Amino acid sequence: LYKGHGNGGFSRSYAFERQMSAGSAAKAASDWLDGGEVTQSRTIRAPAMRTLQRFQSNNRSRLSTGSFGSIQGGGGGSFVGMVEHGSRAPSVRSLAEAGHHLQDQRAVEMYNGHGALLGHQAGGFDDIDLPSAVKYLIASDPNLQVLGAAYLQHKCYSDSNAKKQARSLQAMPKLVKLFNSPNQEVQRHATGAMRNLIYDNAENKLALVEENGIYELMRTLREPDDELRKNVTGILWNLSSSDNLKDRLARDTLEQLTDLVLVPLSGLGGSGVIQQNPSEAEIFYNSTGFLRNLSSASQQTRQKMRECHGLVDSMIHYVNSSLEVGKSEDKSVENAVCVLRNLSYRLYDEMPPSSLQRLEGHRRNTGGVVTGELVGCFSPQSKKAREHYLSADIVTFTEVSKDPKGMEWLWNPQIVGIYNRLLQRCELNKHTTEAASGALQNITAGDRRWAGVLSRLALEQERVLNPVLDRVRTADHHQLRSLTGLIRNLSRHARNKDEMSTKVVSHLIEKLPGSVGDKAPPADVIVNIIAVLNNLVVESPMAARDIVYFDGLRKLFYIKKRRDSSDNEKSSRAAASLLGNMWQYNKLHRDFKTVGAPPGASSSR
């Protein structure tokens, strides 16, 4: 799922589960997985302590009087698994890493320090076993149905054997039939039990789907009950962590979810202002986590999401509105940006041909295309040619900027400003900024004319390079993949290579290893950095000079000599190519000799 393209990143969403899951590693050469999104993890925690205590003290008396009533959770919510928010934001390389993050986060989220308490607090269930609880689900008394579902939810919280046994006892179809019971408490507890039954259990997820569960869930989502809607959207999020279900979920849920949840809760409808109570905020968070996972699926699902009326508009409006009120750290913002990042993956290849033709305008002759990554080839554009292309850019830019709707937002010039503001204002949530840089990487990737237009907009109007370089200084390896991939794209399309060189060379050289003991970033990050330097060197003597000044020559020779693995072999070849281009500048020959390289030794391509 995470596929990257030369300079494009695909954000892969981790599979989020409600107990939830999360989810790019770049590949070499032209297939970098640079834009993956990390799946978000959601944990369904065991029933709140107050809930269990209430069962212990009251359930027998309530059953005997026939008024079992509403069983409330510790925070006033219904007795359903509580959710911890522990998700990773989409990143260019997120998809490839999704599986690992899912497993790591589940164990923490499922127990969260409370597992040991359950045995001491569950006295109210002493006289019930799993077969009895499943039988209660088909009882005529709704109080017994509630008790059976509540026991299943408690028992299946973190017990994989109980989940398997419940499935063998046919609990799945019985719970699905209760999703739309006329009794609200039965609905709440049935959906709550299902959340825990399907968490981290592929067989139960499939069983739910095969019992027409998606259809029943979407019916239930129409109920005007926030507790119920939290459960339904939590179940959907859990289901979406299974790759084999994503396409079907997209087909059967997107339009209704957009109309019922995304548009009204994003503020897109009505007043245009986000007005969410705490329960609605969780419903929206679950729903955007669900979308985040779906967006990392197939091309078919990406297309369906782009084309779903109101979906992209809702994501854009929510992010924009959150920025305006200073809530860039919001977890739903993280999910929304991850969705946008994944939907921008392979955008120019997958957009409608009519839209692409509009963006490409009068395509320049092939001979005039500047690849920016030519080895040993100096090909500066003439001033007259640059002025011609600038004029054409302005004409198309003005036309495309008008009133974007739906998927048009994904390539609209205004989106560059939104991503830039996220990079500037989001200080704590590194997953959001990683997703924003990955989305920028996706829309500036490749040789398409519009990728160049947006790159120059980002550099010259939005001045995105400064916040990007600020992130590079403190970025971890995951962030560096999308950040350096973005800088690589920008360096290909930059008009003024000298100006860009003065800003980026020192920061990038600093990240390169120069000796065995140095902490080195992943090989794909090293290749990205060297590609940036190469793009600049082929047109800017200043870039070559700065590489030498900041001790880059020594580091490049060190990288060139490292060939002890397939990854190091790739970075070695990249370093050799850059050194070959630098050798073209005769004034640098003395510097080459200073670092111990024979004259011309680096000229081999």
C-alpha positions in Angstrom: 0.0 0.0 0.0 2.7 2.3 0.6 4.1 2.8 -2.6 6.2 5.8 -3.4 7.2 7.0 -6.6 10.5 8.5 -7.3 9.8 11.6 -5.2 6.3 10.9 -4.3 5.3 9.7 -0.9 2.3 7.6 -0.2 1.0 7.8 3.3 0.0 4.6 4.5 -2.5 4.4 7.2 -2.0 2.0 9.8 -4.9 -0.2 10.5 -6.6 1.4 13.3 -8.5 -0.6 15.7 -10.8 0.5 18.3 -9.0 -1.3 20.5 -7.3 -0.1 17.3 -4.5 -0.6 14.9 -2.1 1.6 13.2 0.1 1.7 10.0 6.2 3.4 4.7 9.3 2.3 4.2 10.9 3.7 1.1 12.1 1.5 -1.6 15.1 2.2 -3.7 15.4 3.9 -6.9 12.2 4.9 -8.5 9.9 3.1 -6.1 10.3 4.8 -2.8 7.6 4.2 -0.4 7.7 7.7 0.9 4.2 8.6 1.6 2.9 6.0 3.9 0.4 6.7 6.7 0.6 5.2 10.0 -2.4 3.5 11.2 -3.9 4.8 14.2 -4.4 2.7 17.2 -7.4 2.7 19.3 -7.8 0.7 22.4 -11.0 -0.6 23.8 -10.4 -0.8 27.4 -12.1 -3.0 29.9 -15.4 -1.9 31.4 -14.9 0.9 33.8 -14.5 0.0 37.4 -17.7 1.8 38.4 -19.6 -0.3 35.9 -18.3 -3.5 37.4 -19.0 -2.4 40.9 -22.5 -1.5 39.9 -23.0 -4.9 38.5 -21.7 -6.5 41.6 -24.1 -4.6 43.9 -27.2 -4.2 41.8 -27.6 -6.7 39.0 -29.4 -9.4 41.0 -31.9 -7.0 42.5 -32.6 -5.4 39.2 -33.1 -8.7 37.4 -35.5 -9.9 40.2 -37.6 -6.7 39.9 -37.5 -6.8 36.1 -36.0 -3.3 35.8 -32.4 -3.9 34.9 -32.3 -0.4 33.5 -29.3 1.5 32.0 -25.9 0.3 33.0 -23.6 3.2 32.9 -19.9 3.4 32.6 -17.5 5.2 34.8 -17.7 8.4 32.9 -21.4 8.4 32.4 -21.2 6.4 29.2 -22.8 3.1 28.5 -21.1 -0.1 29.6 -18.9 -0.4 26.5 -15.2 -0.8 26.0 -13.5 2.5 26.7 -11.1 3.8 24.1 -7.6 5.1 24.5 -6.4 7.4 21.8 -2.9 6.2 20.9 -2.6 6.6 17.2 0.2 7.2 14.8 -0.1 9.7 12.1 0.1 8.9 8.4 3.5 9.2 7.0 5.0 8.7 3.6 6.3 5.4 4.7 3.6 4.4 7.1 1.9 1.6 5.2 4.9 -0.7 5.2 5.4 -0.4 8.9 1.7 -0.7 9.8 1.8 -4.3 10.9 4.6 -3.7 13.4 2.9 -0.7 15.0 -0.4 -2.6 15.3 1.1 -5.4 17.4 3.1 -3.1 19.5 0.2 -0.9 20.4 -2.4 -3.5 21.0 -0.9 -5.1 24.0 -0.5 -1.7 25.8 -3.9 -0.5 24.8 -5.8 -3.7 25.7 -4.5 -3.9 29.2 -3.5 -0.4 30.1 -2.8 -1.4 33.7 -6.4 -2.4 34.5 -6.5 -6.0 33.5 -5.5 -7.2 37.0 -8.5 -5.4 38.5 -11.1 -7.2 36.6 -11.2 -10.5 38.4 -11.7 -8.7 41.7 -14.4 -6.3 40.4 -16.6 -8.7 38.4 -18.6 -10.3 41.2 -21.8 -9.5 39.4 -21.0 -12.0 36.8 -20.2 -14.9 39.1 -23.3 -16.9 38.3 -23.0 -16.5 34.5 -20.9 -18.4 32.0 -20.3 -17.8 28.3 -22.9 -20.3 27.0 -25.5 -18.8 29.3 -24.7 -15.3 28.2 -25.1 -16.3 24.5 -28.4 -17.9 25.3 -29.5 -14.7 27.0 -29.1 -12.9 23.7 -32.1 -14.6 22.3 -34.2 -14.3 25.4 -37.5 -12.5 25.1 -36.7 -10.3 28.1 -34.5 -7.3 27.0 -33.0 -7.2 30.5 -31.5 -10.7 30.0 -30.3 -9.6 26.5 -28.5 -6.6 28.1 -27.0 -8.9 30.8 -25.8 -11.4 28.2 -24.2 -8.7 25.9 -22.6 -7.0 28.9 -21.0 -10.3 30.0 -19.7 -11.0 26.5 -18.2 -7.6 26.4 -16.5 -8.0 29.7 -15.4 -11.6 29.0 -14.1 -10.9 25.5 -12.2 -7.8 26.5 -8.7 -9.4 26.3 -9.4 -13.1 26.3 -8.8 -14.5 22.8 -10.1 -17.9 23.8 -13.4 -16.4 24.9 -13.7 -14.6 21.6 -13.2 -17.9 19.8 -15.7 -19.7 22.0 -18.2 -16.9 21.6 -18.0 -17.3 17.8 -18.4 -21.1 18.0 -21.5 -20.5 20.2 -23.0 -18.4 17.4 -22.8 -15.2 19.4 -22.0 -13.1 16.2 -25.3 -13.5 14.4 -27.2 -13.1 17.6 -25.5 -9.8 18.4 -26.0 -8.5 14.9 -29.7 -9.1 15.2 -29.7 -7.0 18.4 -28.0 -4.0 16.7 -31.4 -2.6 15.8 -33.4 -3.8 18.7 -36.3 -1.6 19.7 -34.6 -1.3 23.2 -31.8 1.3 23.2 -29.9 -0.4 26.1 -29.9 -3.7 24.2 -28.5 -1.8 21.1 -25.8 -0.2 23.2 -24.7 -3.4 24.9 -24.8 -5.5 21.7 -22.6 -3.1 19.8 -20.3 -2.7 22.8 -19.9 -6.5 23.0 -19.2 -6.6 19.3 -16.4 -4.0 19.6 -14.5 -6.2 22.0 -15.3 -9.4 20.1 -13.8 -8.2 16.8 -10.8 -6.4 18.3 -7.6 -8.1 17.1 -9.6 -11.1 15.8 -9.8 -11.5 12.0 -12.2 -14.4 12.2 -14.7 -12.5 14.2 -14.5 -9.5 11.9 -15.2 -11.7 8.9 -18.0 -13.3 10.7 -19.6 -10.0 11.5 -19.4 -9.0 7.8 -20.8 -12.3 6.6 -23.8 -11.9 8.9 -24.8 -8.7 7.0 -23.2 -6.7 9.9 -22.2 -3.7 7.8 -25.7 -3.1 6.6 -27.1 -3.4 10.2 -24.4 -1.1 11.5 -25.2 1.6 9.0 -28.9 1.3 9.9 -27.9 1.7 13.6 -25.8 4.8 12.8 -29.0 6.6 11.9 -30.2 6.4 15.5 -30.0 9.7 17.4 -28.0 8.3 20.2 -24.4 9.3 20.7 -23.4 6.3 22.8 -24.7 4.0 20.1 -23.0 6.0 17.3 -19.7 5.9 19.2 -19.9 2.1 19.3 -20.9 1.8 15.6 -18.0 4.0 14.4 -15.6 2.2 16.8 -16.7 -1.1 15.2 -16.2 0.3 11.7 -12.7 1.5 12.7 -11.8 -1.9 14.0 -13.1 -3.6 10.8 -11.0 -1.3 8.6 -7.8 -2.6 10.1 -8.3 -5.8 8.0 -6.9 -5.2 4.5 -9.2 -7.8 3.0 -12.3 -5.9 4.2 -11.3 -2.4 3.2 -12.7 -2.4 -0.4 -16.0 -3.8 0.8 -16.3 -1.3 3.6 -15.7 1.5 1.3 -18.3 0.3 -1.1 -21.0 -0.2 1.6 -20.4 2.7 4.0 -18.7 5.8 2.5 -21.8 7.7 1.3 -23.8 7.2 4.4 -20.9 7.8 6.8 -20.2 11.1 4.9 -23.8 12.3 5.1 -24.5 11.2 8.6 -21.2 12.0 10.4 -18.5 13.7 8.3 -20.5 16.6 6.8 -22.5 17.6 9.9 -19.7 17.1 12.5 -16.9 18.7 10.4 -18.9 22.0 10.3 -19.2 21.8 6.6 -23.0 21.9 6.8 -25.0 24.5 8.5 -23.1 27.3 10.2 -19.7 26.3 8.9 -18.4 26.2 12.4 -17.3 23.0 14.2 -19.7 22.5 17.1 -19.0 19.1 18.7 -19.9 17.9 22.2 -17.4 15.3 23.7 -19.4 12.3 22.3 -19.6 13.8 18.9 -15.9 14.5 18.9 -15.3 10.8 19.6 -17.7 9.8 16.8 -15.9 12.1 14.4 -12.5 10.8 15.6 -13.6 7.2 15.1 -14.9 8.0 11.6 -11.8 9.8 10.5 -9.7 6.9 11.8 -11.8 4.5 9.7 -11.2 6.7 6.6 -7.5 6.8 7.4 -7.3 3.0 7.2 -9.5 2.8 4.1 -7.4 5.4 2.3 -4.4 3.1 2.4 -6.2 0.4 0.5 -6.4 -0.2 -3.3 -6.5 2.3 -6.1 -10.2 1.5 -6.5 -10.9 2.5 -2.9 -8.9 5.7 -3.2 -10.9 6.6 -6.2 -14.1 5.9 -4.5 -13.1 8.1 -1.6 -12.0 11.0 -3.8 -15.3 10.8 -5.7 -17.6 10.5 -2.6 -19.6 13.7 -2.5 -18.6 15.7 0.6 -15.8 13.5 1.9 -12.8 15.5 0.8 -14.6 18.8 1.5 -15.3 17.6 5.0 -11.6 16.8 5.7 -10.5 20.1 4.3 -13.0 22.1 6.2 -12.3 20.4 9.5 -8.5 21.0 9.1 -9.0 24.6 8.0 -11.4 25.4 10.8 -9.2 23.7 13.4 -6.2 25.8 12.3 -8.3 28.9 12.6 -9.1 28.2 16.2 -5.7 27.0 17.2 -6.4 23.3 17.4 -3.8 21.9 15.0 -2.8 19.3 17.6 -6.3 17.7 17.5 -6.2 13.9 16.8 -9.0 14.2 14.3 -6.9 16.7 12.4 -4.1 14.1 12.4 -6.5 11.5 10.9 -7.9 14.0 8.3 -4.4 15.0 7.1 -3.5 11.4 6.9 -6.5 10.8 4.7 -5.6 13.7 2.5 -2.1 12.4 2.2 -3.1 9.0 1.1 -5.7 10.3 -1.3 -2.9 12.4 -2.9 -0.8 9.3 -3.6 -0.4 8.7 -7.3 -2.8 11.6 -7.8 -1.7 12.7 -11.3 -1.9 9.1 -12.5 -5.3 8.4 -11.0 -7.2 11.7 -11.5 -9.8 12.1 -14.3 -8.1 12.6 -17.7 -10.0 15.8 -18.2 -8.7 17.3 -15.0 -5.1 16.2 -15.8 -5.4 17.8 -19.3 -6.5 21.0 -17.7 -3.6 21.1 -15.3 -1.0 20.2 -18.0 -2.1 22.9 -20.4 0.1 23.2 -23.4 2.6 20.6 -22.5 6.2 21.7 -23.1 8.2 19.8 -25.6 9.9 16.8 -24.2 13.3 18.3 -24.9 12.4 21.2 -22.6 11.6 19.2 -19.5 14.2 19.6 -16.8 14.5 16.3 -14.9 16.8 17.9 -12.4 18.4 14.5 -11.7 20.7 14.2 -14.7 24.1 12.8 -14.0 26.9 15.0 -15.2 24.5 17.0 -17.4 24.2 20.8 -17.0 21.0 22.0 -18.5 20.0 25.4 -17.2 16.9 26.9 -18.8 17.2 30.2 -20.6 15.6 33.3 -19.1 13.2 33.5 -22.1 12.1 29.9 -21.6 11.5 30.4 -17.9 9.4 33.5 -18.5 7.3 31.6 -21.0 6.7 28.8 -18.5 6.0 31.2 -15.7 3.3 32.9 -17.8 1.7 29.6 -18.7 1.8 28.6 -15.0 -0.1 31.8 -14.0 -2.8 31.3 -16.5 -3.5 27.7 -15.4 -3.0 28.6 -11.8 -5.7 31.3 -11.9 -8.2 29.0 -13.6 -7.6 26.1 -11.3 -7.8 28.2 -8.1 -11.4 29.1 -8.5 -13.9 27.5 -6.1 -12.5 24.0 -5.7 -14.9 21.2 -4.9 -14.5 17.6 -3.9 -11.3 15.9 -5.1 -10.2 19.2 -6.8 -9.0 20.3 -3.4 -6.3 17.6 -3.6 -4.4 19.5 -6.3 -5.7 23.0 -5.7 -3.0 25.6 -5.0 -4.8 26.5 -1.7 -4.0 23.1 -0.3 -0.3 24.0 -0.3 -1.0 26.8 2.2 -3.0 24.5 4.4 -0.2 22.0 4.6 2.3 24.8 5.2 0.3 26.2 8.1 0.2 22.7 9.7 4.0 22.5 9.4 4.3 25.9 11.1 1.7 25.6 13.8 1.6 22.0 14.9 4.3 21.7 17.5 3.5 18.5 19.4 1.8 16.0 17.0 4.7 14.9 14.8 2.4 12.5 13.0 0.3 15.4 11.7 3.4 17.3 10.4 4.7 14.1 8.9 1.5 13.6 7.0 1.5 17.2 5.8 5.0 16.9 4.5 4.1 13.6 2.9 1.1 15.1 1.2 3.2 17.9 -0.2 5.7 15.3 -1.3 2.9 13.5 -3.2 1.6 16.5 -5.1 5.1 17.7 -6.0 6.3 14.4 -7.3 7.2 13.5 -10.8 7.6 15.3 -14.1 4.0 16.5 -14.5 3.8 20.2 -15.2 1.4 20.7 -12.2 3.9 19.1 -9.8 6.3 21.8 -10.9 3.7 24.6 -10.5 2.9 23.5 -7.0 6.6 23.1 -6.1 7.4 26.6 -7.2 4.3 27.9 -5.4 5.5 26.2 -2.2 9.0 27.6 -2.5 8.3 31.2 -3.8 4.9 32.1 -2.4 4.4 29.9 0.7 8.1 29.8 1.5 7.7 26.3 2.8 11.4 25.6 2.9 11.9 27.3 6.3 9.4 25.3 8.3 10.5 22.1 6.5 14.1 22.7 7.4 13.1 23.5 11.0 11.5 20.0 11.1 14.6 18.4 9.5 16.8 19.5 12.4 14.9 17.5 15.0 13.1 14.9 12.9 13.2 11.2 13.6 13.8 8.7 10.8 10.1 8.4 9.9 9.7 12.2 9.5 13.0 12.5 7.6 11.7 10.2 4.9 8.8 12.5 4.0 10.7 15.7 4.6 13.7 14.8 2.5 11.5 13.4 -0.2 9.7 16.7 -0.3 12.9 18.7 -0.5 14.0 16.4 -3.2 11.0 17.2 -5.3 11.3 21.0 -4.6 15.0 20.9 -5.7 14.0 19.4 -9.0 11.6 22.2 -9.8 13.2 25.2 -8.1 14.0 28.1 -10.5 16.8 29.5 -8.4 19.1 26.7 -7.5 21.7 29.0 -6.0 19.2 30.5 -3.6 18.0 27.0 -2.5 21.5 25.8 -2.1 22.4 28.5 0.4 19.4 27.4 2.5 19.5 23.6 2.4 23.1 22.3 1.9 24.4 22.7 5.4 21.3 21.2 7.0 21.3 18.2 4.8 25.1 17.5 5.0 24.7 17.5 8.8 22.5 14.5 8.5 25.0 12.4 6.5 27.3 9.9 8.3 31.1 10.5 7.9 32.6 7.7 9.9 31.8 4.3 11.3 30.7 5.6 14.7 28.2 8.2 13.3 24.5 7.7 13.7 23.2 7.3 10.2 19.6 7.8 8.9 18.0 5.0 6.9 19.5 4.4 3.4 16.4 5.9 1.6 16.9 9.2 3.5 20.6 9.3 2.6 19.6 8.7 -1.1 17.0 11.5 -0.9 19.6 13.9 0.6 22.2 13.0 -2.1 19.5 13.4 -4.8 18.7 16.9 -3.5 22.4 17.8 -3.6 22.7 16.4 -7.1 19.7 18.4 -8.3 21.4 21.5 -7.1 25.0 20.8 -8.2 24.1 20.2 -11.8 23.0 23.8 -12.1 24.7 25.6 -9.2 28.4 25.9 -8.7 27.5 27.5 -5.4 25.9 24.2 -4.3 29.1 22.3 -5.1 31.2 24.9 -3.2 28.9 24.7 -0.1 29.1 20.9 -0.1 32.8 21.1 0.2 32.7 23.9 2.8 30.4 22.0 5.1 32.6 18.9 5.0 30.3 17.1 2.6 33.1 15.8 0.3 34.6 13.6 3.0 31.1 12.3 4.0 30.3 11.5 0.4 33.5 9.5 -0.1 32.7 7.6 3.1 29.2 6.8 1.9 30.6 5.8 -1.5 32.9 3.3 0.0 30.1 1.6 2.1 28.8 -1.3 0.1 28.3 -3.9 2.8 24.5 -4.2 2.2 22.0 -3.8 -0.6 20.8 -0.5 1.0 24.3 0.8 1.4 25.0 -0.2 -2.2 22.2 2.2 -3.3 23.5 5.1 -1.3 27.0 4.3 -2.5 25.9 4.6 -6.2 24.1 7.8 -5.4 27.2 9.3 -3.8 29.3 8.2 -6.7 27.0 10.0 -9.1 27.0 13.2 -7.1 30.8 13.1 -6.8 31.0 12.6 -10.6 29.0 15.8 -11.1 31.1 17.7 -8.6 34.3 16.7 -10.4 33.1 18.6 -13.4 34.0 21.8 -11.5 37.7 22.1 -12.1 38.1 24.4 -9.1 37.2 21.5 -6.8 39.9 19.1 -7.9 42.3 20.4 -5.2 39.6 19.6 -2.6 39.2 16.1 -4.0 42.9 15.5 -3.5 42.8 16.9 0.0 40.3 14.2 1.1 42.6 11.6 -0.4 40.8 10.8 -3.6 42.9 10.3 -6.7 42.2 12.9 -9.4 39.2 11.7 -11.5 38.5 8.8 -9.1 35.0 10.1 -8.6 34.3 10.6 -12.2 33.1 7.0 -12.7 29.3 7.1 -13.0 
